[in-house]
N, CA and C of each residue as an Amber inpcrd file, in Angstrom:
protein
   357
 114.5940000 -79.5020000 -56.5980000 115.0590000 -80.3500000 -55.5210000
 114.0400000 -80.2810000 -54.3890000 113.7910000 -81.4100000 -53.7620000
 112.9170000 -81.4600000 -52.5930000 113.7730000 -81.2460000 -51.3480000
 113.3930000 -80.2470000 -50.5480000 114.1670000 -79.8710000 -49.3710000
 113.3120000 -79.9400000 -48.1130000 113.9660000 -80.2240000 -46.9840000
 113.3470000 -80.0980000 -45.6690000 114.2610000 -79.2270000 -44.8230000
 113.6690000 -78.2330000 -44.1660000 114.3970000 -77.3630000 -43.2580000
 114.1670000 -77.8770000 -41.8500000 115.2450000 -78.1450000 -41.1080000
 115.0330000 -78.5820000 -39.7260000 114.6490000 -77.3710000 -38.8820000
 114.3690000 -77.5940000 -37.6290000 113.8360000 -76.5210000 -36.7910000
 114.8300000 -75.3980000 -36.5240000 116.1030000 -75.6170000 -36.8000000
 117.1140000 -74.5870000 -36.5770000 117.2460000 -73.6220000 -37.7470000
 116.6580000 -73.9720000 -38.8730000 116.6890000 -73.1160000 -40.0580000
 115.2900000 -72.4940000 -40.1820000 115.2270000 -71.2040000 -40.2610000
 113.9460000 -70.5050000 -40.2360000 112.9910000 -70.9800000 -41.3280000
 111.7770000 -71.2480000 -40.9140000 110.7330000 -71.6430000 -41.8590000
 110.4300000 -70.5020000 -42.8250000 110.8130000 -69.2780000 -42.4590000
 110.5580000 -68.1250000 -43.3120000 111.4210000 -68.1350000 -44.5700000
 112.4020000 -69.0340000 -44.6280000 113.2100000 -69.1960000 -45.8390000
 112.4800000 -69.9920000 -46.9120000 111.4620000 -70.7370000 -46.5270000
 110.7700000 -71.6100000 -47.4770000 110.3020000 -70.8780000 -48.7350000
 109.6650000 -69.7090000 -48.6300000 109.2450000 -69.0220000 -49.8610000
 110.4170000 -68.6280000 -50.7610000 111.5160000 -68.1980000 -50.1580000
 112.6950000 -67.8320000 -50.9590000 113.2440000 -69.0440000 -51.7040000
 113.3080000 -70.1850000 -51.0210000 113.8220000 -71.4000000 -51.6460000
 112.8460000 -71.9240000 -52.6980000 111.5620000 -71.7860000 -52.4260000
 110.5540000 -72.1850000 -53.4130000 110.6610000 -71.3190000 -54.6710000
 110.9500000 -70.0290000 -54.4880000 111.1100000 -69.1260000 -55.6320000
 112.2930000 -69.5340000 -56.5110000 113.2380000 -70.2640000 -55.9170000
 114.3790000 -70.7760000 -56.6870000 114.0490000 -72.0980000 -57.3680000
 112.8010000 -72.5630000 -57.1970000 112.3540000 -73.7790000 -57.8740000
 112.3740000 -75.0300000 -57.0210000 112.5920000 -74.8950000 -55.7240000
 112.6550000 -76.0520000 -54.8350000 111.3000000 -76.3250000 -54.1910000
 111.0250000 -77.5820000 -53.9380000 109.8450000 -78.0230000 -53.2050000
 110.2640000 -78.1090000 -51.7450000 109.7780000 -77.1900000 -50.9110000
 110.3020000 -77.0320000 -49.5550000 109.2330000 -77.3260000 -48.5010000
 109.6290000 -78.1030000 -47.5130000 108.8430000 -78.3240000 -46.3020000
 109.7510000 -77.9830000 -45.1270000 109.1570000 -77.6650000 -44.0020000
 109.9570000 -77.3990000 -42.8120000 109.4730000 -78.2710000 -41.6680000
 110.3470000 -78.4660000 -40.7080000 109.9610000 -79.2070000 -39.5090000
 108.7630000 -78.5190000 -38.8620000 108.7680000 -77.2010000 -38.8750000
 107.6730000 -76.4410000 -38.3000000 106.3530000 -76.7400000 -39.0050000
 106.3440000 -76.6950000 -40.3440000 105.0960000 -76.8800000 -41.0950000
 104.5400000 -78.2940000 -40.9520000 105.3880000 -79.2320000 -40.5950000
 104.9480000 -80.6190000 -40.4420000 104.7270000 -81.0140000 -38.9930000
 104.7830000 -80.0450000 -38.0860000 104.5430000 -80.3380000 -36.6780000
 105.6450000 -81.1520000 -36.0250000 106.8900000 -80.9770000 -36.5070000
 108.0140000 -81.7570000 -35.9850000 108.9320000 -80.9580000 -35.0610000
 108.4940000 -79.7820000 -34.6370000 109.3290000 -78.9950000 -33.7270000
 109.5790000 -79.7730000 -32.4450000 110.7910000 -79.6700000 -31.9500000
 111.2270000 -80.3220000 -30.6990000 111.2610000 -81.8400000 -30.7940000
 111.1600000 -82.3650000 -31.9890000 111.2930000 -83.8130000 -32.1640000
 112.7730000 -84.1760000 -32.2300000 113.1230000 -85.4060000 -31.8410000
 114.5240000 -85.8350000 -31.9290000 115.0350000 -85.8150000 -33.3800000
 116.3490000 -85.7020000 -33.5020000 116.9730000 -85.6930000 -34.8320000
 116.5170000 -86.8640000 -35.6870000 116.4280000 -88.0440000 -35.0780000
 116.0520000 -89.2420000 -35.8370000 114.6790000 -89.0930000 -36.4820000
 113.7550000 -88.4500000 -35.7910000 112.3990000 -88.2730000 -36.3260000
 112.4240000 -87.3430000 -37.5340000 113.1560000 -86.2380000 -37.4120000
 113.2530000 -85.2900000 -38.5250000 114.0070000 -85.9190000 -39.6890000
 115.0860000 -86.6320000 -39.3890000 115.8570000 -87.3160000 -40.4340000
 114.9730000 -88.3230000 -41.1760000 114.2420000 -89.1370000 -40.4420000
 113.3950000 -90.1610000 -41.0640000 112.2870000 -89.5370000 -41.9060000
 111.7310000 -88.4090000 -41.4520000 110.7070000 -87.7220000 -42.2430000
 111.2990000 -87.2380000 -43.5630000 112.4840000 -86.6450000 -43.5050000
 113.1430000 -86.1710000 -44.7240000 113.4530000 -87.3460000 -45.6540000
 113.9510000 -88.4160000 -45.0980000 114.2900000 -89.6050000 -45.8960000
 113.0450000 -90.1930000 -46.5510000 111.9880000 -90.3540000 -45.7710000
 110.7320000 -90.9370000 -46.2730000 110.1550000 -90.0940000 -47.4140000
 110.2950000 -88.7690000 -47.2950000 109.7540000 -87.8510000 -48.2940000
 110.7110000 -87.6070000 -49.4590000 111.9170000 -88.1750000 -49.3870000
 112.9050000 -87.9720000 -50.4390000 113.4250000 -86.5430000 -50.4860000
 113.5790000 -85.9260000 -49.2990000 114.0000000 -84.5280000 -49.2200000
 115.4160000 -84.3940000 -48.6750000 116.1940000 -83.5410000 -49.3120000
 117.5050000 -83.1740000 -48.7830000 117.2660000 -82.3400000 -47.5290000
 118.0030000 -82.6240000 -46.4730000 117.8100000 -81.9570000 -45.1910000
 118.8070000 -80.8220000 -45.0210000 118.3180000 -79.6090000 -44.7900000
 119.1360000 -78.4570000 -44.4660000 119.1170000 -78.3060000 -42.9600000
 120.3010000 -78.1850000 -42.3390000 120.3710000 -78.1600000 -40.8850000
 121.5540000 -77.3450000 -40.3800000 121.4700000 -76.9720000 -39.1110000
 122.5920000 -76.3930000 -38.3780000 123.0580000 -77.3550000 -37.2930000
 122.4310000 -78.5100000 -37.1950000 122.6350000 -79.4760000 -36.1190000
 123.8240000 -80.3890000 -36.4060000 124.8930000 -80.2320000 -35.6400000
 126.1000000 -81.0390000 -35.8290000 125.8440000 -82.5410000 -35.6820000
 124.8790000 -82.9230000 -34.8680000 124.6060000 -84.3440000 -34.6670000
 124.1950000 -85.0320000 -35.9640000 123.5870000 -84.3030000 -36.8790000
 123.1590000 -84.8930000 -38.1430000 124.3180000 -85.0950000 -39.1190000
 125.5130000 -84.6310000 -38.7450000 126.7070000 -84.8440000 -39.5630000
 127.4570000 -86.1090000 -39.1560000 126.8930000 -86.8980000 -38.2690000
 127.5110000 -88.1410000 -37.8110000 127.3790000 -89.1810000 -38.9220000
 128.4770000 -89.4350000 -39.6410000 128.4020000 -90.3430000 -40.7940000
 128.2480000 -91.8060000 -40.3930000 128.5140000 -92.1210000 -39.1430000
 128.2560000 -93.4910000 -38.6900000 126.7590000 -93.7050000 -38.4900000
 126.0880000 -92.7030000 -37.9930000 124.6480000 -92.8050000 -37.7570000
 123.8400000 -92.4960000 -39.0200000 124.3260000 -91.5740000 -39.8240000
 123.6390000 -91.1450000 -41.0460000 124.6220000 -91.2250000 -42.2320000
 125.0080000 -92.4260000 -42.6290000 126.0440000 -92.5440000 -43.6690000
 125.5960000 -92.0210000 -45.0380000 126.4960000 -91.3380000 -45.7270000
 126.1800000 -90.9100000 -47.0900000 125.7200000 -92.1080000 -47.9190000
 124.7270000 -91.8600000 -48.7390000 124.1490000 -92.9220000 -49.5560000
 122.9050000 -93.5250000 -48.9370000 122.6850000 -93.3000000 -47.6330000
 121.5220000 -93.8740000 -46.9650000 120.3680000 -92.8700000 -46.8730000
 120.5290000 -91.7080000 -47.4790000 119.5270000 -90.6440000 -47.3900000
 119.6180000 -89.7700000 -48.6400000 118.6280000 -88.9030000 -48.8590000
 118.6540000 -88.0300000 -50.0330000 119.7330000 -86.9490000 -49.9990000
 120.2960000 -86.6770000 -48.8270000 121.3480000 -85.6810000 -48.6770000
 121.1390000 -84.8610000 -47.4180000 122.2390000 -84.4970000 -46.7970000
 122.2160000 -83.6280000 -45.6240000 123.1980000 -82.4910000 -45.9020000
 122.7180000 -81.2670000 -45.7350000 123.5780000 -80.0980000 -45.8740000
 123.6360000 -79.4300000 -44.5110000 124.8130000 -79.4550000 -43.9150000
 125.0580000 -78.8500000 -42.6090000 125.6850000 -77.4770000 -42.8360000
 125.0190000 -76.4530000 -42.3590000 125.5100000 -75.0840000 -42.4990000
 126.2780000 -74.6860000 -41.2610000 127.4500000 -74.0720000 -41.4580000
 128.3230000 -73.6300000 -40.3720000 128.6680000 -72.1570000 -40.5640000
 127.6710000 -71.2730000 -40.5100000 127.9750000 -69.8390000 -40.6630000
 128.7120000 -69.3130000 -39.4430000 129.4660000 -68.2500000 -39.6400000
 130.1950000 -67.6450000 -38.5190000 129.2260000 -67.0600000 -37.5020000
 128.1690000 -66.4340000 -37.9760000 127.1710000 -65.8450000 -37.0890000
 125.9420000 -66.7430000 -37.0420000 125.3970000 -66.9600000 -35.8560000
 124.2040000 -67.7940000 -35.6950000 122.9330000 -66.9630000 -35.6110000
 123.0390000 -65.6510000 -35.8130000 121.8480000 -64.8090000 -35.8090000
 120.9070000 -65.2150000 -36.9360000 119.6120000 -65.1030000 -36.6930000
 118.6090000 -65.5750000 -37.6550000 118.7740000 -64.9390000 -39.0360000
 119.0150000 -63.6370000 -39.1010000 119.1690000 -62.9790000 -40.4020000
 120.4400000 -63.4190000 -41.1060000 121.5160000 -63.5830000 -40.3570000
 122.7730000 -64.0440000 -40.9510000 122.6340000 -65.4630000 -41.4990000
 122.0250000 -66.3300000 -40.7130000 121.8280000 -67.7160000 -41.1550000
 120.9520000 -67.7410000 -42.4020000 119.8680000 -66.9840000 -42.3890000
 118.9690000 -66.9550000 -43.5440000 119.7030000 -66.5000000 -44.8040000
 120.4950000 -65.4540000 -44.6840000 121.2600000 -64.9830000 -45.8370000
 122.2730000 -65.9980000 -46.3190000 122.9220000 -66.6670000 -45.3810000
 123.9250000 -67.6760000 -45.7050000 123.2880000 -68.8450000 -46.4640000
 122.1740000 -69.3390000 -45.9600000 121.4760000 -70.4670000 -46.5970000
 120.9150000 -70.0370000 -47.9510000 120.3250000 -68.8640000 -47.9960000
 119.7430000 -68.3590000 -49.2470000 120.8100000 -68.2370000 -50.3300000
 121.9670000 -67.6790000 -49.9860000 123.0400000 -67.5130000 -50.9700000
 123.5590000 -68.8670000 -51.4500000 123.7010000 -69.8100000 -50.5300000
 124.1410000 -71.1480000 -50.9230000 123.1480000 -71.7640000 -51.9060000
 121.8680000 -71.7100000 -51.5760000 120.8420000 -72.3230000 -52.4360000
 120.7790000 -71.6340000 -53.7990000 121.0500000 -70.3570000 -53.8230000
 121.0230000 -69.5930000 -55.0740000 122.2160000 -69.9430000 -55.9630000
 123.3730000 -70.1820000 -55.3710000 124.5910000 -70.3300000 -56.1610000
 125.0340000 -71.7760000 -56.3930000 124.5450000 -72.7120000 -55.5950000
 125.0260000 -74.0990000 -55.6900000 124.1010000 -74.9570000 -56.5440000
 124.6870000 -75.9490000 -57.1690000 123.9130000 -76.9880000 -57.8470000
 123.6180000 -78.0580000 -56.7950000 122.4460000 -78.0130000 -56.1980000
 122.1280000 -78.9150000 -55.0910000 122.1680000 -80.3780000 -55.4940000
 121.9450000 -80.6730000 -56.7630000 121.9800000 -82.0710000 -57.1910000
 123.3690000 -82.6780000 -56.9960000 124.3980000 -81.8480000 -56.9320000
 125.7600000 -82.3430000 -56.7070000 125.9280000 -82.9120000 -55.3050000
 124.9950000 -82.6020000 -54.4020000 125.0940000 -83.0560000 -53.0150000
 124.0810000 -84.1540000 -52.6880000 123.3950000 -84.6580000 -53.7030000
 122.4180000 -85.7290000 -53.4880000 123.1210000 -86.9480000 -52.9000000
 122.4990000 -87.5180000 -51.8520000 122.9740000 -88.7220000 -51.1670000
 124.2880000 -88.4990000 -50.4200000 124.7060000 -87.2410000 -50.2680000
 125.9740000 -86.8980000 -49.6220000 125.7270000 -86.1350000 -48.3240000
 126.7930000 -86.0000000 -47.5560000 126.8340000 -85.0440000 -46.4560000
 127.6940000 -83.8900000 -46.9410000 127.1280000 -82.6980000 -46.9680000
 127.8800000 -81.5070000 -47.3450000 127.9430000 -80.5910000 -46.1370000
 129.1380000 -80.1450000 -45.7970000 129.3350000 -79.2030000 -44.6990000
 129.7520000 -77.8840000 -45.3410000 128.8950000 -76.8960000 -45.1830000
 129.0740000 -75.6100000 -45.8510000 129.4730000 -74.5690000 -44.8120000
 130.6800000 -74.0360000 -44.9620000 131.0710000 -72.9380000 -44.0810000
 131.3820000 -71.7130000 -44.9430000 131.8620000 -70.6770000 -44.3300000
 132.0850000 -69.4100000 -45.0330000 133.1240000 -69.5220000 -46.1520000
 134.0820000 -70.4410000 -45.9910000 135.2110000 -70.5100000 -46.9110000
 135.2100000 -71.6850000 -47.8740000 134.4360000 -72.7260000 -47.5440000
 134.4990000 -73.9230000 -48.3880000 133.3000000 -74.8220000 -48.1490000
 133.2080000 -75.8170000 -49.0240000 132.1990000 -76.8690000 -48.8900000
 132.9360000 -78.1950000 -48.8760000 132.7590000 -78.9460000 -47.8050000
 133.3350000 -80.2840000 -47.7180000 132.2280000 -81.2880000 -47.9710000
 132.5260000 -82.2860000 -48.8010000 131.5110000 -83.2450000 -49.1880000
 131.9840000 -84.6550000 -48.9110000 131.1590000 -85.4100000 -48.2060000
 131.3840000 -86.8520000 -48.0190000 130.3910000 -87.5690000 -48.9090000
 130.9210000 -88.3060000 -49.8580000 130.0830000 -89.0220000 -50.8210000
 129.9030000 -90.4680000 -50.3760000 128.8830000 -91.1380000 -50.9180000
 128.7150000 -92.5510000 -50.5820000 129.9510000 -93.3530000 -50.9880000
 130.2630000 -94.3700000 -50.1980000 131.4240000 -95.2340000 -50.5160000
 131.1550000 -96.0920000 -51.7190000
């Protein structure tokens, strides 16, 4: 799976995700730090990459409707500490079939995954 990590998800996760077989880019590696959500979203869309994010604004289905992008995975861990977030994202990527979330909005929290699929 082709993935893009937004600036809120540590770029240091890229090697771990690559080791799981994913093609990973980050906002940091592409010089997109501090860019508006739309810029990061459009870069991910143009590159055909599922976007991993902590940014609630990217879960706006009116602005970013399922089916109009390769997929957005919004992580909602209980702790926002960098190590906790990294572990949370790493475990999700290790255990989930990411292809099941293609073209969808998936909201991943500690207890469940909610998925909005294209209409």
